[in-house]
Every structure is written in C-alpha cells, then in structure tokens.
C-alpha cells in the first residue's frame, strides 16, 4: 500500500527540514520526501491533500507510560493503553515494569510484546526492572530482558533503592550501552507525603514531599553516572534543584538525560485548593511543585537542558481516586492530552517552536532509547504523526480511549491537537474533527 | 465585608478558611445566647427537635464527641454516635459509601472526625446533609478554633490587636491551622513557636510571626495557647527527648511572667503535664482551659443551630 501526503509543513529537526513537503509512504517505509512528488511518481498511492495548516512530524514517542498489564487490567491493558497512545499522536510508547508480576524477566517482557502485537496499534518498548521484583536488592536479568526486547531499565514507581545497586546497574547496563531510568525520590525524606511540601500542603494539612527528596537522589545518580560512565535518565524531573543538578552534570560530562511531564509544566501546587479542593486527580508522584519549580522547568524546556517530555501516563480505576486524598493512588493519565497541552502551553505561549516540540516528543526519546524513529527520511520506518496546531480541543475524559479517566485537565479548552497517527505506514488514528484527515480515516476503515 | 451576617452561606462547616469575618462573628454572637441556655435549670431548647444529627467519628475522641453530643441534646436533636470500631469501614467500605448509607436515613447534619485531611470536603461534595468538620487529619478543627476565639473574646472583650502566642507541635496540629486562620481574620497578632522540625514551611505566608524562641513568642502576649505534643511523634525523631522539649518549649511560670500580667493560658487538651505545660501553669489562676471546654458546647450549639436550626425565638423559648 502506498500513501502520498501532500502539501503539509514537514518539521523534522533530525533532517533539518521545516517546510512544505510531500511525503510518500510505500509499505511500512518512507520512500521519498520532496518539495513536490507528482502523482505519476506515486502510482497506486492514496493521495491525501493535507495542506500547510497541518504539520507532519516524526512519530511521537512517549518513553514513560504505565500500561498496567499484566496484573492491573482493570486500570489499563496494553490494547487500551496503545489505543490511547495513537489517539494522542504517539506511534510508540515505552512501558514501565511495575506490573504484577513485575517485568523483571524475559517471559514477562515477551508477554507484553505479544499483547502489543495483538493490539497492533502503537509500538511498545518494554522497560525492564533494575532489580528482582523492583525490590531494590539484586540485579534482575538485564541481558536476558534486553534480548527479549527491553530498551531500558528502571524500578519506576520506586527509586533504585541504594547507591550500591544504582552503581552496579549503571555498570552492568552500561555494558550494553543502555540507560537506567530512575524515579528519584529519597524515601526517608518523602515519608508518607502526598503533596509538595510547601505553603499549600501546609495549609491543607497534607503531608509534604520536600523538593530535597528528589534533589538529593538526582545528585546521587549523577555522581554515580559520572563515576561509572553509565547513562542515567532522570524520570519526571519536578524541581528546580533537580534540573540544576542535571544541567551541572551535563556540563561536567556525565551521561545524564532527563524528562518532564506535561502536568509539571502546566500546573503547580496552588491547584490543590481551587477550583476543586483536595482533588485526587492532582495527586501524583512526584507531586505538583511550586510555581518557581514550574517556571524553572519551562526555562529548561526553552534552553534545551530538558531532553524529553514524557507523560508518566498512570491510569487508575475510579475507585482508586474516589477516596480521601491521602488514600488515593498517585498518578494521572496523559497520553491523550500531552500534545494539546504542549501546543497550547508551550508553542502558542511562545516558549518553544514546533521543531523543539518534536525534539522533546520524538527525536530525543528515540535517541535515548536507541529505537527507530525521530526522523522523516527516505528509507525510515513510516512512523508519522500529523499535527493540527490550531485545532480547538476540549479535553473530554469520558471520551478517552484509555480505560482510565483520572485527569485534572477534563474540560480544558486548548489550541492544538493530533490529526492522524501513522505506524509502519498504517493509519492507526485519524481525527474526524480535522477535515483533511477524512481521507486518512477512510483509509483507516478500509484497513481495520 | 459585611459585619452583620444573619446566616451562614453554606450547608457545611468544613473549616475556618471558608468563613468570612461576618460569619465568624455571627457564630460567636450566637454562641453567647447558647451559653445562656446552659445556665438555665433545664438546659434544653427545642430548636432541632425532629432533626437527626449523626456523629461519625473515624478517630477516637472523647472530648469533642461528648461536646457535640451535649450540644445536640441541648438543642433537642436526635443524635446517633457511630464510631469506627462499629462501622462497616473496618469491613472495607469506602468513606463515601458509608456516608451515603447513613444519608439514606435522612440526617440533617453529620458531624465528622477523620484522620485524612479533606475527608469532610469529600463528604460535603457527596452528601446533601450538612457536614460539620470535627477535625480532619492535620487540616482543620474549626469548632475548636471558634471556641478558642470565643474564650479569648469573653475574657478580653476583643480579639483585634491582641498578641496571641501559639506554642507546640505546629506541623501536625489542626487546631493550630484553624486558629491562625481565625485569629488573623479577626485582627490578632499571632506568634507561632515550636521546634523547627515541627513547623510547617512558609509559615510567614500564613500571616503569623514564626519563631523558635519561646521567650520571644510569649513576650507581652495577651494569650498563650499551648498545643499538645503527641507522644507518638517521639518515634519520628522530631526532637531528642520529652525532657529536653520541656526545657526548651515547655510553658513554665517563669515564661508566663514574660506575658502581660492579665494573660490567659489556653490548651485544647488533652494535656501532657510536664511536657508542654507545667502543672503550676495548667492549674494556675491564668488558666482558662476548663472554660474552653464549657464554651465548646455553646459554640457547637451555635454552629448546629445556624446550619440546621430555626429562629431566634426558639432559643429564647
């Protein structure tokens, strides 16, 4: 099957392209990218006139999601999670190992990949556990999981428990040039905290998680990455101090990269009080920080010191959230709101351009995980996201393709969204609210 | 802001944060009338006759629960006490399901104490019945704040302009949070003192003077409010020993002498004698600790009356 995408703005920082191009897809590959591809050069192709209001970019990759399967299928499955991903414009997701059982061995990895193949939507890159059961004691079988398809290792949901384990993980995974992704949180400082330790938590009587709980562990990890030569990727950076540590680590040559979430870029702990007080959809870990932290993260997005935007998509059943704040589960869903938040709060707010957005959502995750993607060039896998920068979007949690509804953004009006998602040359999502996507939608129906 | 509210705006009393000055004054003024009821030979008015009030206590409490129960009975309400040990929560039922089941029995008000901050807000959003917060986690204990303000006003004739020192475990105290909101709204100069390990962050943003020097806090104070040190906090290593705590922060007669000669000493109870307060101070002439208990009934009557009650004449009857 061939597909000719005509007349859209193509933004591909990896190839240095930002201009009107035609893109020819042949089978699962991109066969040609040119200023104009005549129809006679694309015999047999479905031709879709996109126009310059839409933007064709390398497929977005969310390197931090929780698909909950195996073990918590009432919250999400690989099928519903990847349906959510493609609806959010993501052609690939990397899923964390805190399932039940934990993805700490090759058989769990293979099970996840089997479910992903059956769903046949977004690509799924499993992340294996650093330690058996993610219990922070013994290294899990990293080589075996790598062979089965894991692309990185993490005890996410928890930090890598000790400095000694982190050192060994960096050394051992370093043998394969693979990153250790760490949820940086000193548990002795975080205690039973449920919100950012600051004025608002103090007044609401919520136990605080100090910024220092994150900062000290980021420092620890960077020292160890520098000492071992291993690559540490700091998950969901939320504090100004942690970001400063990453910047300092990079400047002295440590192999450190980091990600932030859309919610830490758009919200602060002030939201705990209004418009709804004690809204459990604002309970996440790391917690929403203060406005100075949020502003520092926005500066890091602008100046390039933050590598990736990842959602930390954390679906929960309504029963897990419709309880007292301190008993509610941590986390919010993010796959279907990330692009709109990115456009509205970063691009349209004048903080970054679309090219930088693509770096954060596609180029850099592909580079860090060393997976295909992040580029639109002849011969590449045809993983493509088509963005609609001016599309008015009203977030409707009830319409999410995810099983879960736990978002603080329900009802938000945002500017910018996803027009279509193409994985391996196959249209897996076409947004009916975008007129130009109609041709793609027909193609999607034919194929499904 | 109006100083002459005639009723409360909401169906609930969840915290001082939700009240404006006119509502606070309305409650305090109403409590004066309610206190008069307690001086009668027959301490009962028909105000809440035929209305059911459920006291839903998920945490152990003797003083607050009894105070509410007496207040309800003096207003002729039908009262029902539900304690955690008897409730279906121990069988795994959620807070919301428990409350909805109780609400199906049509209470006018549920008085709720819970270990989770914000639990009363969750119930208020879910239930039609009025919710009165009788202490939620480390968030607020509004009727305690109101009875403290009532006691200060009764003794001093005013609250605006007074220097009030609050000393103790500020971090874990819902009484402290309600009191700083209430006393600063009413124009007091509030000083907060405790070990830095038991002090919430950014206290100055709450409009109080924060200090770790107890002598500075009580110097020239009109009222000294001691907070309980929860002995279980010792496990958390917030301070080295009870002996050392008393040495550094305990309220002794010598420290009381730094305050104004007519200063009053307050404590929400239960007290740890020899930890946060010396017996000579707790039992001394400046102590109004038992007055606070008495006034608690009047203030709770006022709150229940204003949320579910009838007209003035029913109190006077």
XYZ file of C-alpha atoms in Angstrom, chain A residues 38-364:
327
model
C 3.989 14.202 -8.768
C 1.151 11.720 -8.854
C 2.839 9.780 -11.626
C 5.723 9.101 -9.249
C 3.293 7.605 -6.784
C 1.286 5.236 -8.899
C -1.179 3.296 -6.833
C -0.862 5.605 -3.858
C -3.788 7.045 -1.959
C -3.240 10.785 -2.244
C -4.204 12.909 0.711
C -4.064 16.699 0.410
C -3.091 17.850 3.875
C -2.299 21.481 3.210
C 0.031 23.780 5.037
C -2.144 24.121 8.146
C -1.156 20.634 9.185
C 2.294 19.607 10.300
C 3.865 16.253 9.509
C 6.424 15.207 12.125
C 8.324 12.066 13.059
C 6.104 9.760 15.119
C 5.916 10.829 18.740
C 7.440 8.510 21.325
C 6.322 8.548 24.953
C 9.156 6.997 26.874
C 7.332 6.800 30.200
C 3.920 5.130 30.398
C 2.238 2.539 32.574
C 0.197 0.026 30.605
C -0.745 -1.923 33.794
C -0.815 -5.310 32.061
C -0.143 -7.899 33.405
C -1.817 -7.639 36.755
C -3.889 -4.491 36.757
C -6.064 -4.939 33.700
C -8.961 -3.174 35.397
C -6.906 0.043 35.134
C -5.482 -0.382 31.626
C -4.352 -3.043 29.189
C -1.713 -2.995 26.508
C -4.561 -2.739 23.971
C -6.360 0.174 25.625
C -3.103 1.897 26.500
C -1.845 1.763 22.926
C -5.263 2.879 21.631
C -4.890 5.851 23.947
C -1.360 6.384 22.673
C -2.258 6.568 18.998
C -5.217 8.833 19.761
C -2.712 11.094 21.455
C -0.378 11.078 18.453
C 2.152 8.595 19.821
C 3.463 5.973 17.463
C 5.456 4.291 20.205
C 5.457 4.025 23.990
C 7.935 2.640 26.476
C 6.162 0.939 29.362
C 7.397 0.775 32.926
C 7.875 -2.570 34.658
C 5.750 -2.072 37.774
C 3.159 -4.579 36.679
C 2.154 -7.695 38.597
C 4.250 -9.695 38.177
C 6.949 -7.091 37.727
C 8.619 -7.102 34.336
C 11.854 -8.389 35.791
C 12.381 -11.346 33.456
C 12.200 -12.178 29.788
C 8.937 -14.077 29.972
C 7.036 -11.029 31.215
C 8.750 -8.923 28.559
C 7.688 -11.368 25.868
C 4.123 -11.408 27.205
C 3.895 -7.620 26.954
C 5.257 -7.691 23.413
C 2.769 -10.412 22.489
C -0.095 -8.288 23.771
C 1.275 -5.313 21.850
C 1.462 -7.329 18.654
C -2.133 -8.454 19.140
C -3.281 -4.874 19.694
C -1.315 -3.803 16.618
C -1.514 -0.078 17.291
C 1.457 1.795 18.768
C 4.851 0.195 19.051
C 5.583 -0.921 22.584
C 9.064 -0.891 24.062
C 9.149 -2.636 27.428
C 11.361 -1.266 30.164
C 12.691 -3.988 32.432
C 13.148 -3.794 36.164
C 16.578 -2.962 37.546
C 16.118 -5.319 40.470
C 14.153 -8.509 41.000
C 10.622 -7.530 41.866
C 11.858 -3.923 41.832
C 12.616 -4.595 45.476
C 15.971 -2.872 45.364
C 18.115 -5.858 46.291
C 19.504 -7.996 43.464
C 20.013 -7.034 39.843
C 17.377 -8.512 37.556
C 18.414 -10.428 34.428
C 19.189 -7.387 32.374
C 20.871 -9.128 29.468
C 18.068 -11.643 29.154
C 15.415 -8.909 29.141
C 17.412 -6.930 26.608
C 17.469 -9.971 24.372
C 13.682 -10.294 24.781
C 13.131 -6.666 23.766
C 13.617 -4.322 26.720
C 15.102 -0.976 25.779
C 15.958 0.436 29.222
C 15.791 -0.489 32.883
C 14.025 1.130 35.806
C 12.460 0.352 39.174
C 9.960 3.129 38.431
C 7.244 3.645 40.952
C 10.171 3.454 43.318
C 13.689 4.808 43.173
C 16.638 2.496 42.615
C 16.872 1.790 46.291
C 20.526 2.096 47.158
C 23.579 3.818 45.777
C 25.339 0.450 45.553
C 22.568 -1.046 43.423
C 22.498 2.033 41.213
C 26.217 1.821 40.700
C 26.022 -1.829 39.684
C 23.039 -1.193 37.411
C 24.860 1.615 35.617
C 27.949 -0.542 35.216
C 26.074 -3.626 34.075
C 23.587 -1.940 31.740
C 26.481 0.187 30.527
C 27.922 -2.989 29.056
C 25.023 -2.837 26.578
C 25.026 0.940 26.361
C 21.505 1.048 27.809
C 20.082 3.696 30.141
C 18.920 3.300 33.700
C 15.791 5.381 34.215
C 15.364 6.476 37.805
C 12.392 7.730 39.759
C 14.426 9.955 42.042
C 12.944 10.127 45.490
C 14.679 9.661 48.803
C 12.028 7.700 50.640
C 13.327 8.652 54.049
C 12.670 12.300 53.198
C 9.432 11.735 51.290
C 7.986 9.618 54.086
C 4.240 9.277 53.796
C 3.963 12.537 51.892
C 1.137 13.087 49.429
C 1.768 16.610 48.115
C 4.600 19.065 47.597
C 5.938 20.275 50.923
C 5.137 23.964 50.844
C 2.623 26.582 51.791
C -0.405 24.952 50.207
C 0.119 21.460 51.624
C 0.846 23.057 54.995
C -2.422 24.926 54.994
C -4.390 21.951 53.708
C -2.830 19.660 56.279
C -1.410 17.336 53.662
C 1.824 15.533 54.441
C 4.607 17.044 52.389
C 7.148 15.593 49.994
C 10.061 18.030 50.112
C 11.831 19.071 46.936
C 15.018 17.866 48.610
C 13.718 14.282 48.426
C 14.128 14.492 44.664
C 17.208 16.699 44.603
C 19.447 14.508 46.741
C 18.764 11.414 44.687
C 19.315 13.182 41.385
C 22.663 14.284 42.762
C 23.436 10.714 43.833
C 22.602 9.322 40.416
C 24.641 11.885 38.540
C 27.674 11.280 40.729
C 27.371 7.573 40.009
C 26.785 8.062 36.291
C 29.906 10.187 36.162
C 31.904 7.650 38.112
C 30.779 4.628 36.087
C 30.372 6.164 32.662
C 26.844 4.739 32.629
C 23.816 6.581 31.292
C 21.218 7.687 33.809
C 17.931 9.133 32.624
C 16.129 11.106 35.315
C 12.411 10.435 35.124
C 9.822 13.152 35.616
C 12.026 15.951 36.926
C 9.839 18.235 39.017
C 12.100 20.591 40.975
C 14.340 23.491 40.094
C 17.101 21.881 42.167
C 16.960 18.601 40.262
C 17.101 20.433 36.965
C 20.116 22.435 38.132
C 21.814 19.160 39.063
C 21.107 17.741 35.604
C 22.478 20.869 33.967
C 25.603 20.730 36.114
C 26.010 17.013 35.431
C 25.776 17.532 31.698
C 28.265 20.373 31.801
C 30.837 18.235 33.549
C 30.377 15.370 31.139
C 28.178 12.907 32.995
C 25.890 10.857 30.779
C 22.632 12.197 32.115
C 19.372 12.983 30.357
C 16.009 13.902 31.783
C 12.322 14.187 31.106
C 9.477 16.302 32.415
C 5.760 15.672 32.282
C 3.155 17.950 30.726
C 1.432 18.300 34.094
C 4.543 19.545 35.876
C 4.927 22.114 33.108
C 1.347 23.344 33.290
C 0.209 23.036 36.914
C 1.530 23.925 40.339
C 0.547 23.021 43.868
C -1.779 26.037 44.001
C -4.289 23.879 42.123
C -4.779 21.728 45.227
C -7.062 24.477 46.530
C -9.015 25.613 43.510
C -11.213 25.239 41.635
C -11.780 21.960 43.494
C -10.189 21.473 46.879
C -8.455 18.146 47.579
C -8.999 16.904 44.006
C -7.382 13.471 43.907
C -6.755 13.963 40.189
C -3.996 16.277 41.353
C -2.280 13.594 43.376
C 0.796 12.387 41.573
C 4.362 11.425 42.370
C 6.446 13.495 42.102
C 3.843 15.964 43.289
C 2.907 19.203 41.595
C 5.579 21.587 42.794
C 5.636 25.311 43.453
C 5.453 27.948 40.777
C 9.197 28.643 40.933
C 9.854 24.981 40.175
C 7.369 25.036 37.308
C 8.946 28.181 35.908
C 12.396 26.566 36.119
C 11.118 23.571 34.161
C 9.683 25.876 31.492
C 13.067 27.582 31.286
C 14.689 24.165 30.885
C 12.315 23.378 28.040
C 13.287 26.653 26.399
C 17.047 26.451 26.912
C 17.398 22.819 25.845
C 18.535 21.354 29.140
C 15.459 19.153 29.316
C 15.644 16.342 26.781
C 12.188 14.840 26.716
C 8.539 15.395 27.524
C 7.064 12.126 28.756
C 3.589 11.712 30.159
C 4.085 9.222 33.023
C 0.646 8.010 31.874
C -0.665 6.420 35.078
C -4.175 5.079 34.611
C -6.224 4.227 37.676
C -9.733 2.931 38.188
C -12.239 5.480 39.515
C -12.391 3.534 42.771
C -8.705 4.257 43.340
C -9.333 8.011 43.174
C -12.792 8.460 44.694
C -11.440 8.295 48.234
C -9.734 10.523 50.775
C -6.764 12.395 49.303
C -4.126 10.602 51.346
C -5.602 7.219 50.442
C -5.916 7.885 46.703
C -3.497 6.330 44.229
C -0.769 8.512 42.795
C -0.839 9.426 39.108
C -2.832 10.782 36.203
C -3.349 9.724 32.605
C -1.530 11.743 29.995
C -1.373 10.169 26.562
C -4.420 11.911 25.131
C -3.731 15.383 26.484
C 0.034 15.744 26.053
C 0.125 17.132 22.525
C -2.645 19.660 23.115
C -1.014 20.842 26.339
C 2.308 21.073 24.523
C 0.871 23.190 21.756
C -1.268 25.390 23.929
C 1.086 25.989 26.840
C 4.474 25.794 25.096
C 4.206 26.555 21.384
C 1.315 29.024 21.329
C 2.611 30.542 24.567
C 5.772 31.417 22.669
C 8.095 29.315 24.820
C 9.272 26.988 22.047
C 8.678 26.354 18.378
C 7.291 23.215 16.793
C 10.787 21.984 15.967
C 11.750 21.927 19.628
C 8.442 20.260 20.469
C 9.354 17.499 18.014
C 12.773 17.119 19.597
C 11.169 16.715 23.007
C 8.460 14.319 21.897
C 10.256 12.293 19.242
C 13.882 12.914 18.330
C 15.306 12.718 21.827
